Short mmCIF file of the C-alpha atoms (twelve columns), coordinates in Angstrom:
data_MODEL
# 
_entry.id   MODEL 
# 
loop_
_atom_site.group_PDB 
_atom_site.id 
_atom_site.type_symbol 
_atom_site.label_atom_id 
_atom_site.label_alt_id 
_atom_site.label_comp_id 
_atom_site.label_asym_id 
_atom_site.label_seq_id 
_atom_site.Cartn_x 
_atom_site.Cartn_y 
_atom_site.Cartn_z 
_atom_site.pdbx_PDB_model_num 
ATOM 1   C CA . UNK A 1   -0.382  -36.053 16.117 1 
ATOM 2   C CA . UNK A 2   -1.029  -39.141 18.236 1 
ATOM 3   C CA . UNK A 3   0.091   -38.114 21.762 1 
ATOM 4   C CA . UNK A 4   2.684   -40.194 23.635 1 
ATOM 5   C CA . UNK A 5   1.220   -42.031 26.645 1 
ATOM 6   C CA . UNK A 6   4.301   -43.757 28.103 1 
ATOM 7   C CA . UNK A 7   7.907   -44.560 27.272 1 
ATOM 8   C CA . UNK A 8   8.933   -48.033 28.434 1 
ATOM 9   C CA . UNK A 9   12.615  -48.780 28.811 1 
ATOM 10  C CA . UNK A 10  13.516  -49.022 32.475 1 
ATOM 11  C CA . UNK A 11  13.051  -52.787 32.721 1 
ATOM 12  C CA . UNK A 12  16.152  -54.757 33.679 1 
ATOM 13  C CA . UNK A 13  17.371  -57.135 30.976 1 
ATOM 14  C CA . UNK A 14  17.252  -60.882 31.620 1 
ATOM 15  C CA . UNK A 15  18.243  -64.104 29.912 1 
ATOM 16  C CA . UNK A 16  15.759  -66.301 28.052 1 
ATOM 17  C CA . UNK A 17  17.604  -69.607 28.118 1 
ATOM 18  C CA . UNK A 18  21.288  -68.852 27.585 1 
ATOM 19  C CA . UNK A 19  21.020  -67.357 24.109 1 
ATOM 20  C CA . UNK A 20  18.674  -64.388 24.270 1 
ATOM 21  C CA . UNK A 21  19.457  -61.371 26.464 1 
ATOM 22  C CA . UNK A 22  16.313  -59.241 26.365 1 
ATOM 23  C CA . UNK A 23  14.275  -56.488 27.961 1 
ATOM 24  C CA . UNK A 24  10.589  -57.358 28.244 1 
ATOM 25  C CA . UNK A 25  9.169   -53.943 27.411 1 
ATOM 26  C CA . UNK A 26  5.492   -54.958 27.544 1 
ATOM 27  C CA . UNK A 27  3.882   -58.044 29.050 1 
ATOM 28  C CA . UNK A 28  0.149   -58.813 29.255 1 
ATOM 29  C CA . UNK A 29  0.760   -60.615 32.575 1 
ATOM 30  C CA . UNK A 30  2.380   -57.570 34.221 1 
ATOM 31  C CA . UNK A 31  0.225   -56.044 36.973 1 
ATOM 32  C CA . UNK A 32  1.715   -52.577 36.405 1 
ATOM 33  C CA . UNK A 33  -1.153  -50.383 35.111 1 
ATOM 34  C CA . UNK A 34  1.184   -48.822 32.547 1 
ATOM 35  C CA . UNK A 35  1.329   -52.242 30.878 1 
ATOM 36  C CA . UNK A 36  -2.431  -52.909 30.896 1 
ATOM 37  C CA . UNK A 37  -3.146  -55.166 27.916 1 
ATOM 38  C CA . UNK A 38  -6.152  -53.091 26.888 1 
ATOM 39  C CA . UNK A 39  -3.704  -50.351 25.887 1 
ATOM 40  C CA . UNK A 40  -1.543  -52.661 23.737 1 
ATOM 41  C CA . UNK A 41  -4.145  -55.141 22.365 1 
ATOM 42  C CA . UNK A 42  -3.488  -57.176 20.157 1 
ATOM 43  C CA . UNK A 43  0.185   -57.104 21.249 1 
ATOM 44  C CA . UNK A 44  0.749   -59.314 24.304 1 
ATOM 45  C CA . UNK A 45  4.477   -59.239 24.911 1 
ATOM 46  C CA . UNK A 46  7.492   -57.469 23.456 1 
ATOM 47  C CA . UNK A 47  11.061  -58.681 24.060 1 
ATOM 48  C CA . UNK A 48  13.905  -56.529 22.745 1 
ATOM 49  C CA . UNK A 49  17.382  -58.012 22.580 1 
ATOM 50  C CA . UNK A 50  19.894  -55.187 22.225 1 
ATOM 51  C CA . UNK A 51  23.137  -55.872 20.320 1 
ATOM 52  C CA . UNK A 52  25.123  -58.335 22.468 1 
ATOM 53  C CA . UNK A 53  28.484  -59.900 21.645 1 
ATOM 54  C CA . UNK A 54  28.756  -63.694 21.880 1 
ATOM 55  C CA . UNK A 55  32.090  -65.492 21.808 1 
ATOM 56  C CA . UNK A 56  32.477  -68.465 19.455 1 
ATOM 57  C CA . UNK A 57  30.860  -71.547 20.994 1 
ATOM 58  C CA . UNK A 58  33.145  -74.599 20.526 1 
ATOM 59  C CA . UNK A 59  30.513  -76.812 22.218 1 
ATOM 60  C CA . UNK A 60  27.703  -75.932 19.820 1 
ATOM 61  C CA . UNK A 61  26.974  -79.561 18.902 1 
ATOM 62  C CA . UNK A 62  26.279  -80.549 22.505 1 
ATOM 63  C CA . UNK A 63  25.454  -77.204 24.160 1 
ATOM 64  C CA . UNK A 64  23.960  -74.707 21.683 1 
ATOM 65  C CA . UNK A 65  22.937  -71.330 23.105 1 
ATOM 66  C CA . UNK A 66  19.175  -70.834 23.180 1 
ATOM 67  C CA . UNK A 67  15.959  -72.329 24.545 1 
ATOM 68  C CA . UNK A 68  15.006  -76.005 24.369 1 
ATOM 69  C CA . UNK A 69  11.576  -77.385 23.538 1 
ATOM 70  C CA . UNK A 70  8.698   -75.380 25.029 1 
ATOM 71  C CA . UNK A 71  4.959   -75.017 24.278 1 
ATOM 72  C CA . UNK A 72  2.873   -72.192 22.814 1 
ATOM 73  C CA . UNK A 73  -0.904  -71.970 22.304 1 
ATOM 74  C CA . UNK A 74  -3.481  -69.351 21.398 1 
ATOM 75  C CA . UNK A 75  -1.302  -66.638 19.834 1 
ATOM 76  C CA . UNK A 76  1.473   -65.902 17.336 1 
ATOM 77  C CA . UNK A 77  5.164   -65.141 17.786 1 
ATOM 78  C CA . UNK A 78  6.963   -62.751 15.451 1 
ATOM 79  C CA . UNK A 79  10.762  -62.989 15.539 1 
ATOM 80  C CA . UNK A 80  13.048  -60.526 13.745 1 
ATOM 81  C CA . UNK A 81  16.792  -61.216 13.576 1 
ATOM 82  C CA . UNK A 82  18.658  -57.906 13.353 1 
ATOM 83  C CA . UNK A 83  22.125  -59.388 13.919 1 
ATOM 84  C CA . UNK A 84  23.134  -63.039 14.113 1 
ATOM 85  C CA . UNK A 85  21.045  -66.063 13.175 1 
ATOM 86  C CA . UNK A 86  18.383  -68.187 14.922 1 
ATOM 87  C CA . UNK A 87  17.776  -71.878 14.288 1 
ATOM 88  C CA . UNK A 88  14.302  -73.209 15.094 1 
ATOM 89  C CA . UNK A 89  12.445  -76.536 15.053 1 
ATOM 90  C CA . UNK A 90  9.015   -77.695 16.216 1 
ATOM 91  C CA . UNK A 91  6.624   -80.569 16.827 1 
ATOM 92  C CA . UNK A 92  4.843   -80.280 13.465 1 
ATOM 93  C CA . UNK A 93  7.989   -80.720 11.372 1 
ATOM 94  C CA . UNK A 94  8.885   -77.088 10.792 1 
ATOM 95  C CA . UNK A 95  12.517  -76.064 10.967 1 
ATOM 96  C CA . UNK A 96  14.848  -73.503 9.489  1 
ATOM 97  C CA . UNK A 97  17.196  -70.595 10.107 1 
ATOM 98  C CA . UNK A 98  16.166  -66.977 10.614 1 
ATOM 99  C CA . UNK A 99  19.044  -65.023 9.119  1 
ATOM 100 C CA . UNK A 100 19.976  -61.376 9.571  1 
ATOM 101 C CA . UNK A 101 17.061  -59.191 8.488  1 
ATOM 102 C CA . UNK A 102 14.627  -62.101 8.169  1 
ATOM 103 C CA . UNK A 103 11.270  -62.417 9.923  1 
ATOM 104 C CA . UNK A 104 9.572   -65.541 11.234 1 
ATOM 105 C CA . UNK A 105 5.831   -65.239 11.846 1 
ATOM 106 C CA . UNK A 106 4.751   -68.366 13.722 1 
ATOM 107 C CA . UNK A 107 1.093   -69.114 14.387 1 
ATOM 108 C CA . UNK A 108 0.947   -71.403 17.429 1 
ATOM 109 C CA . UNK A 109 -2.848  -71.686 17.196 1 
ATOM 110 C CA . UNK A 110 -4.155  -74.891 18.795 1 
ATOM 111 C CA . UNK A 111 -0.714  -75.778 20.103 1 
ATOM 112 C CA . UNK A 112 2.895   -76.357 19.151 1 
ATOM 113 C CA . UNK A 113 6.153   -77.419 20.790 1 
ATOM 114 C CA . UNK A 114 9.004   -75.202 19.709 1 
ATOM 115 C CA . UNK A 115 12.735  -74.658 20.248 1 
ATOM 116 C CA . UNK A 116 15.056  -71.798 19.347 1 
ATOM 117 C CA . UNK A 117 18.868  -71.688 19.345 1 
ATOM 118 C CA . UNK A 118 21.657  -69.714 17.758 1 
ATOM 119 C CA . UNK A 119 22.307  -71.210 14.337 1 
ATOM 120 C CA . UNK A 120 25.268  -73.558 14.037 1 
ATOM 121 C CA . UNK A 121 27.132  -71.126 11.761 1 
ATOM 122 C CA . UNK A 122 26.638  -68.183 14.124 1 
ATOM 123 C CA . UNK A 123 27.388  -70.308 17.182 1 
ATOM 124 C CA . UNK A 124 30.709  -71.382 15.731 1 
ATOM 125 C CA . UNK A 125 31.854  -67.924 14.634 1 
ATOM 126 C CA . UNK A 126 30.220  -65.779 17.361 1 
ATOM 127 C CA . UNK A 127 29.679  -62.059 16.949 1 
ATOM 128 C CA . UNK A 128 26.941  -59.496 17.526 1 
ATOM 129 C CA . UNK A 129 23.450  -60.826 18.194 1 
ATOM 130 C CA . UNK A 130 20.295  -58.672 18.286 1 
ATOM 131 C CA . UNK A 131 16.647  -59.589 17.885 1 
ATOM 132 C CA . UNK A 132 13.042  -58.801 18.715 1 
ATOM 133 C CA . UNK A 133 10.266  -61.206 19.584 1 
ATOM 134 C CA . UNK A 134 6.681   -60.051 19.662 1 
ATOM 135 C CA . UNK A 135 3.622   -62.013 20.832 1 
ATOM 136 C CA . UNK A 136 0.428   -61.228 18.903 1 
ATOM 137 C CA . UNK A 137 -2.936  -62.366 20.245 1 
ATOM 138 C CA . UNK A 138 -5.354  -64.417 18.143 1 
ATOM 139 C CA . UNK A 139 -9.092  -63.705 18.207 1 
ATOM 140 C CA . UNK A 140 -11.294 -66.431 19.722 1 
ATOM 141 C CA . UNK A 141 -12.463 -67.538 16.268 1 
ATOM 142 C CA . UNK A 142 -8.856  -68.475 15.402 1 
ATOM 143 C CA . UNK A 143 -7.443  -69.588 18.762 1 
ATOM 144 C CA . UNK A 144 -7.475  -73.232 17.657 1 
ATOM 145 C CA . UNK A 145 -6.290  -72.731 14.093 1 
ATOM 146 C CA . UNK A 146 -3.641  -75.152 12.811 1 
ATOM 147 C CA . UNK A 147 -0.027  -74.169 13.546 1 
ATOM 148 C CA . UNK A 148 1.673   -72.414 10.655 1 
ATOM 149 C CA . UNK A 149 4.828   -70.540 9.666  1 
ATOM 150 C CA . UNK A 150 5.496   -67.567 7.489  1 
ATOM 151 C CA . UNK A 151 9.235   -67.441 6.832  1 
ATOM 152 C CA . UNK A 152 9.886   -64.014 5.335  1 
ATOM 153 C CA . UNK A 153 13.281  -63.246 3.858  1 
ATOM 154 C CA . UNK A 154 14.778  -59.775 4.089  1 
ATOM 155 C CA . UNK A 155 14.839  -59.539 0.303  1 
ATOM 156 C CA . UNK A 156 11.084  -60.171 0.145  1 
ATOM 157 C CA . UNK A 157 10.140  -57.182 2.315  1 
ATOM 158 C CA . UNK A 158 8.694   -54.308 0.235  1 
ATOM 159 C CA . UNK A 159 10.617  -51.056 0.745  1 
ATOM 160 C CA . UNK A 160 9.268   -47.517 0.915  1 
ATOM 161 C CA . UNK A 161 11.506  -44.458 0.630  1 
ATOM 162 C CA . UNK A 162 11.072  -41.810 3.324  1 
ATOM 163 C CA . UNK A 163 11.138  -38.239 2.020  1 
ATOM 164 C CA . UNK A 164 12.347  -35.284 4.084  1 
ATOM 165 C CA . UNK A 165 9.226   -33.297 4.990  1 
ATOM 166 C CA . UNK A 166 11.253  -30.460 6.536  1 
ATOM 167 C CA . UNK A 167 12.315  -29.286 3.079  1 
ATOM 168 C CA . UNK A 168 9.314   -29.594 0.759  1 
ATOM 169 C CA . UNK A 169 11.178  -27.951 -2.123 1 
ATOM 170 C CA . UNK A 170 13.569  -30.900 -2.433 1 
ATOM 171 C CA . UNK A 171 12.553  -34.545 -2.650 1 
ATOM 172 C CA . UNK A 172 15.403  -35.739 -0.440 1 
ATOM 173 C CA . UNK A 173 15.339  -39.366 0.700  1 
ATOM 174 C CA . UNK A 174 16.346  -39.587 4.371  1 
ATOM 175 C CA . UNK A 175 15.551  -43.250 5.028  1 
ATOM 176 C CA . UNK A 176 13.468  -46.267 4.192  1 
ATOM 177 C CA . UNK A 177 10.819  -48.527 5.689  1 
ATOM 178 C CA . UNK A 178 10.565  -52.292 5.171  1 
ATOM 179 C CA . UNK A 179 6.885   -53.302 5.333  1 
ATOM 180 C CA . UNK A 180 6.624   -56.589 7.224  1 
ATOM 181 C CA . UNK A 181 2.838   -56.447 7.698  1 
ATOM 182 C CA . UNK A 182 0.006   -54.067 6.935  1 
ATOM 183 C CA . UNK A 183 0.286   -51.319 4.357  1 
ATOM 184 C CA . UNK A 184 2.079   -48.063 3.715  1 
ATOM 185 C CA . UNK A 185 -0.129  -46.135 1.302  1 
ATOM 186 C CA . UNK A 186 -0.333  -48.499 -1.672 1 
ATOM 187 C CA . UNK A 187 2.489   -50.827 -0.551 1 
ATOM 188 C CA . UNK A 188 1.323   -54.058 1.150  1 
ATOM 189 C CA . UNK A 189 3.539   -55.973 3.574  1 
ATOM 190 C CA . UNK A 190 4.801   -59.510 3.162  1 
ATOM 191 C CA . UNK A 191 2.979   -61.144 6.120  1 
ATOM 192 C CA . UNK A 192 -0.623  -62.303 6.347  1 
ATOM 193 C CA . UNK A 193 -2.377  -61.449 9.625  1 
ATOM 194 C CA . UNK A 194 -5.612  -62.541 11.319 1 
ATOM 195 C CA . UNK A 195 -6.466  -58.995 12.406 1 
ATOM 196 C CA . UNK A 196 -5.398  -55.588 11.009 1 
ATOM 197 C CA . UNK A 197 -1.737  -55.047 11.974 1 
ATOM 198 C CA . UNK A 198 1.092   -52.824 10.750 1 
ATOM 199 C CA . UNK A 199 4.686   -53.855 11.390 1 
ATOM 200 C CA . UNK A 200 7.338   -51.637 9.784  1 
ATOM 201 C CA . UNK A 201 11.141  -51.696 10.083 1 
ATOM 202 C CA . UNK A 202 12.306  -48.105 9.697  1 
ATOM 203 C CA . UNK A 203 15.799  -46.711 9.160  1 
ATOM 204 C CA . UNK A 204 16.760  -43.037 8.983  1 
ATOM 205 C CA . UNK A 205 20.236  -42.423 7.567  1 
ATOM 206 C CA . UNK A 206 20.142  -38.668 6.852  1 
ATOM 207 C CA . UNK A 207 19.134  -35.698 9.016  1 
ATOM 208 C CA . UNK A 208 15.613  -34.485 8.397  1 
ATOM 209 C CA . UNK A 209 11.989  -35.156 9.299  1 
ATOM 210 C CA . UNK A 210 9.295   -37.524 8.130  1 
ATOM 211 C CA . UNK A 211 5.715   -38.374 9.038  1 
ATOM 212 C CA . UNK A 212 4.226   -41.790 9.731  1 
ATOM 213 C CA . UNK A 213 0.484   -42.295 9.359  1 
ATOM 214 C CA . UNK A 214 -1.328  -44.969 11.369 1 
ATOM 215 C CA . UNK A 215 -5.060  -45.779 11.519 1 
ATOM 216 C CA . UNK A 216 -6.730  -44.006 14.408 1 
ATOM 217 C CA . UNK A 217 -8.427  -47.290 15.342 1 
ATOM 218 C CA . UNK A 218 -5.062  -48.905 16.176 1 
ATOM 219 C CA . UNK A 219 -3.088  -49.241 19.380 1 
ATOM 220 C CA . UNK A 220 0.382   -48.031 18.400 1 
ATOM 221 C CA . UNK A 221 3.928   -48.650 19.688 1 
ATOM 222 C CA . UNK A 222 7.339   -47.552 18.393 1 
ATOM 223 C CA . UNK A 223 10.664  -49.129 19.384 1 
ATOM 224 C CA . UNK A 224 13.841  -47.090 19.083 1 
ATOM 225 C CA . UNK A 225 16.267  -49.899 18.383 1 
ATOM 226 C CA . UNK A 226 19.389  -47.854 17.627 1 
ATOM 227 C CA . UNK A 227 20.257  -44.168 17.855 1 
ATOM 228 C CA . UNK A 228 18.320  -41.190 19.191 1 
ATOM 229 C CA . UNK A 229 15.717  -38.862 17.646 1 
ATOM 230 C CA . UNK A 230 12.696  -36.671 18.363 1 
ATOM 231 C CA . UNK A 231 9.312   -38.388 18.229 1 
ATOM 232 C CA . UNK A 232 6.444   -35.888 18.275 1 
ATOM 233 C CA . UNK A 233 8.966   -33.451 19.745 1 
ATOM 234 C CA . UNK A 234 10.129  -35.777 22.549 1 
ATOM 235 C CA . UNK A 235 13.716  -37.036 22.595 1 
ATOM 236 C CA . UNK A 236 13.852  -40.846 22.727 1 
ATOM 237 C CA . UNK A 237 16.998  -43.010 22.758 1 
ATOM 238 C CA . UNK A 238 17.817  -46.627 21.934 1 
ATOM 239 C CA . UNK A 239 16.188  -49.362 23.993 1 
ATOM 240 C CA . UNK A 240 12.950  -47.467 24.632 1 
ATOM 241 C CA . UNK A 241 9.458   -48.424 23.480 1 
ATOM 242 C CA . UNK A 242 7.007   -45.563 22.960 1 
ATOM 243 C CA . UNK A 243 3.368   -46.274 23.727 1 
ATOM 244 C CA . UNK A 244 0.975   -43.788 22.162 1 
ATOM 245 C CA . UNK A 245 -2.425  -42.785 23.505 1 
ATOM 246 C CA . UNK A 246 -5.363  -45.109 22.980 1 
ATOM 247 C CA . UNK A 247 -7.183  -45.004 19.630 1 
ATOM 248 C CA . UNK A 248 -9.716  -42.228 19.224 1 
ATOM 249 C CA . UNK A 249 -12.069 -44.273 17.057 1 
ATOM 250 C CA . UNK A 250 -13.329 -47.824 16.738 1 
ATOM 251 C CA . UNK A 251 -13.994 -49.563 13.467 1 
ATOM 252 C CA . UNK A 252 -17.563 -49.963 12.300 1 
ATOM 253 C CA . UNK A 253 -18.692 -51.762 9.156  1 
ATOM 254 C CA . UNK A 254 -18.221 -49.559 6.136  1 
ATOM 255 C CA . UNK A 255 -16.234 -46.923 8.006  1 
ATOM 256 C CA . UNK A 256 -13.471 -45.179 6.091  1 
ATOM 257 C CA . UNK A 257 -10.498 -45.182 8.410  1 
ATOM 258 C CA . UNK A 258 -8.851  -41.907 9.277  1 
ATOM 259 C CA . UNK A 259 -5.195  -41.708 10.291 1 
ATOM 260 C CA . UNK A 260 -3.147  -40.163 13.051 1 
ATOM 261 C CA . UNK A 261 0.381   -38.896 12.456 1 
ATOM 262 C CA . UNK A 262 3.680   -39.540 14.199 1 
ATOM 263 C CA . UNK A 263 6.408   -37.025 13.500 1 
ATOM 264 C CA . UNK A 264 10.016  -38.249 13.373 1 
ATOM 265 C CA . UNK A 265 12.790  -35.641 13.469 1 
ATOM 266 C CA . UNK A 266 16.384  -36.790 13.094 1 
ATOM 267 C CA . UNK A 267 18.536  -33.753 13.955 1 
ATOM 268 C CA . UNK A 268 21.849  -33.101 12.237 1 
ATOM 269 C CA . UNK A 269 25.039  -33.682 14.201 1 
ATOM 270 C CA . UNK A 270 27.678  -31.002 14.703 1 
ATOM 271 C CA . UNK A 271 30.266  -32.881 12.653 1 
ATOM 272 C CA . UNK A 272 27.788  -33.765 9.914  1 
ATOM 273 C CA . UNK A 273 28.216  -37.523 10.377 1 
ATOM 274 C CA . UNK A 274 24.912  -39.378 10.854 1 
ATOM 275 C CA . UNK A 275 24.806  -42.884 12.358 1 
ATOM 276 C CA . UNK A 276 21.574  -44.594 11.240 1 
ATOM 277 C CA . UNK A 277 18.556  -44.532 13.533 1 
ATOM 278 C CA . UNK A 278 16.626  -47.805 13.487 1 
ATOM 279 C CA . UNK A 279 12.992  -48.116 14.572 1 
ATOM 280 C CA . UNK A 280 10.214  -50.701 14.610 1 
ATOM 281 C CA . UNK A 281 6.615   -49.500 14.398 1 
ATOM 282 C CA . UNK A 282 3.760   -51.719 15.600 1 
ATOM 283 C CA . UNK A 283 0.117   -50.798 15.251 1 
ATOM 284 C CA . UNK A 284 -2.883  -53.067 15.540 1 
ATOM 285 C CA . UNK A 285 -6.638  -52.899 15.767 1 
ATOM 286 C CA . UNK A 286 -7.705  -54.078 19.251 1 
ATOM 287 C CA . UNK A 287 -9.389  -57.480 19.346 1 
ATOM 288 C CA . UNK A 288 -11.342 -56.443 22.438 1 
ATOM 289 C CA . UNK A 289 -11.833 -59.939 23.878 1 
ATOM 290 C CA . UNK A 290 -11.087 -61.303 27.373 1 
ATOM 291 C CA . UNK A 291 -7.593  -62.717 27.864 1 
ATOM 292 C CA . UNK A 292 -6.722  -65.604 30.195 1 
ATOM 293 C CA . UNK A 293 -2.981  -66.163 30.072 1 
ATOM 294 C CA . UNK A 294 -0.295  -68.000 31.977 1 
ATOM 295 C CA . UNK A 295 3.241   -68.557 30.758 1 
ATOM 296 C CA . UNK A 296 3.196   -69.641 27.095 1 
ATOM 297 C CA . UNK A 297 -0.597  -70.129 26.889 1 
ATOM 298 C CA . UNK A 298 -3.087  -67.378 25.990 1 
ATOM 299 C CA . UNK A 299 -6.791  -68.264 25.953 1 
ATOM 300 C CA . UNK A 300 -10.063 -66.379 26.479 1 
ATOM 301 C CA . UNK A 301 -11.329 -67.996 29.709 1 
ATOM 302 C CA . UNK A 302 -9.838  -69.564 32.828 1 
ATOM 303 C CA . UNK A 303 -11.537 -72.870 31.998 1 
ATOM 304 C CA . UNK A 304 -9.894  -72.917 28.562 1 
ATOM 305 C CA . UNK A 305 -6.578  -72.192 30.265 1 
ATOM 306 C CA . UNK A 306 -7.070  -75.026 32.793 1 
ATOM 307 C CA . UNK A 307 -7.959  -77.435 29.967 1 
ATOM 308 C CA . UNK A 308 -4.804  -76.416 28.107 1 
ATOM 309 C CA . UNK A 309 -2.705  -77.274 31.173 1 
ATOM 310 C CA . UNK A 310 -4.513  -80.611 31.565 1 
ATOM 311 C CA . UNK A 311 -3.816  -81.432 27.920 1 
ATOM 312 C CA . UNK A 312 -0.152  -80.478 28.323 1 
ATOM 313 C CA . UNK A 313 0.274   -82.529 31.509 1 
ATOM 314 C CA . UNK A 314 -1.454  -85.621 30.080 1 
ATOM 315 C CA . UNK A 315 0.397   -85.668 26.749 1 
ATOM 316 C CA . UNK A 316 -2.581  -84.506 24.656 1 
ATOM 317 C CA . UNK A 317 -1.318  -80.999 23.970 1 
ATOM 318 C CA . UNK A 318 -0.458  -81.282 20.275 1 
ATOM 319 C CA . UNK A 319 -2.798  -84.140 19.379 1 
# 
């Protein structure tokens, strides 16, 4: 089994704009050694927005909840709407609504101006809002790629049934995994990525155990979004992000990748009623390049970072 290195969850939540109430569970700019980017590469930042109730917003037309126009360069943002809806628009003409269960994979590349708000429909009715936003680094060869979107609908995510491994005599399904990126055995995810990445939405609805297999070349993280379970024998509750030990191997040309295992055990309750446990697995092969980041810009050198700021300040950012 891949050993657990740290469990991140003690960060205080904060507002991003006035629409997203999140815990930043990892951040490549954090000087805490537990958050050293080398241990999470290619994942730069992870914001988890726990379920939060918003009242109906009668002023949506003039004061929508969210974040106004802001820049990104040199990386990708992955946004998953678990509850509620997110409306987005940008400087290259992209716009749309991320609905419940949908995924938006935005490649900022050479630069984009972007805004994110609650959708008009959700703003007007209010309700429970929950989301995740992940920042994924781009390798130097693709830092200046053209901006792009992958808008992935919930219905387009391939599903894999999870079989109870604690009772090998019965093929009991205890949950499912939606494959956003990467592959689960022969099932390939919906998203295209610049480097090898797995991103799986996992739900366990019945007591039992199951095993996840991840390449032993990958940095690996697991968010417990809802519920509580045992991960490799350790009890972990909602709102915590598990960071596993560093990869034991590095890819070489022609190498057949081996896998490490992560054991999930969802114990039965005394009354027999099981509330679903929801998880998000992230694993990625480290890029292994220098990172120079500040705010919404992530480059490879300080000079590239300074030039990005000059371009932004002189109006040449997205030209």
